[in-house]
Amino acid sequence: MNRAALLTALLPLSACVATAEAPSAPPLPAPQQAFWDALESHCGNAYAGSLATEDARDEAFRGKRMLAHWAECTPARIAIAFHIEDADKAGGWDRSRTWLVSRTAEGLRLKHDHRHADGSVDAVTQYGGDTSDQGTPGAQDFPVDPYSIALFEREGLDLSLTNVWRVEVDPAGEPDARFAYQLTRRNDPTRLFRVAFDAARPVAAPPPAWGW
């Protein structure tokens, strides 16, 4: 086969490979698309934050510096590393947590990626949930999913069986842009964990989260 014939034969195969490897991004309802666009507008940035609630159960987080770093963005998933100041950890920071927001055929999904300092996966990881309604352009709620309930039951974390996580975000560039992550529980109206970040003023990006 001559060179021209060989190239002609390979072109359809190349097109198939490119199509197969193209990332998919399922369409979203308008409020969720606006939320996604706002979240995506921060890609590559890092922001300083802190604990924003007074629950005594979160005392270990009080007064600690925190960073949210948009560490990876694809058309279908955004990974936000959550770094917490911790003098007991190597380098003075706990870099074990990454929030994963992804698009699905039904809406949006939030998962928690937990790693150890050596990069190995924690026993409690990839828990979270899917949106059950369209939410708003600035906030989306993620009720706990069946996979996470089974994981929490297996690990003896019964208090987490009714978790609802919330992510709030303003588009980058707004003068008072904020980003927040929140946890509540349907069976405990007193439970409220919330961390908030100044998303109007980027800071230097931290080292990668453990395992990333």
Phi, psi and omega in degrees: 000131180282172186301315182297317180295321180296316179297320179297321181290327184278337185303312179299323179295318179298319180297321179295317180298314181299318180294319182295328184269352181293130181293143180264146177222091183304145178295152183235154171300157187307313181297322180288326176295319178296320177297314179300316180299319179295317179296317182294333182294346180263004186307131180090345183271161173229146182223148178271146179205189182197171175294134185244008182233169189247010182300126182298338180291347181251022185302329181296340180267348188292133178079000181273138173290145181224150177226139170245122185237119176287090191275334183206132177228129172231171179300340185244350183208142175236126180253122181243111180281135181248107183256134181235129177300131182205107184296339182278351181263155177301130181081358176080011181221143170268113182246036189273349191245136172222128176270131181244115176251124183227159177268138175234176179292342182255350183153231181240153182228139173243128174231155180246119178260115182245129181230161172268170184299333179275003179092351181289156185280135177288157179296331179251098183208165179059029174267160181157216182187175180250152175297143178252354173213183186281346179062208179228167178299338182255351184206141177224137178255144184230092177293148182304138182262167182302320178303316183291321178300315178297320178296314181295320178297318180297323183267005178074026182257060187295336180293342184265005188290344179240026181302143167227120179261146177231139173240129178239141182206142170254151178298145176299144179100343176288142186302325182242035183301136178232156172227135182218150175234135186219146175234130169229173179225132183293332181266007181213090183294348179274349185276123177209114173242129182212132172239141184230147186231145176278096184271013175262348185227092179299149176238175180298138180292138178280173171300163181299151172298154181303133179084358180252000000 
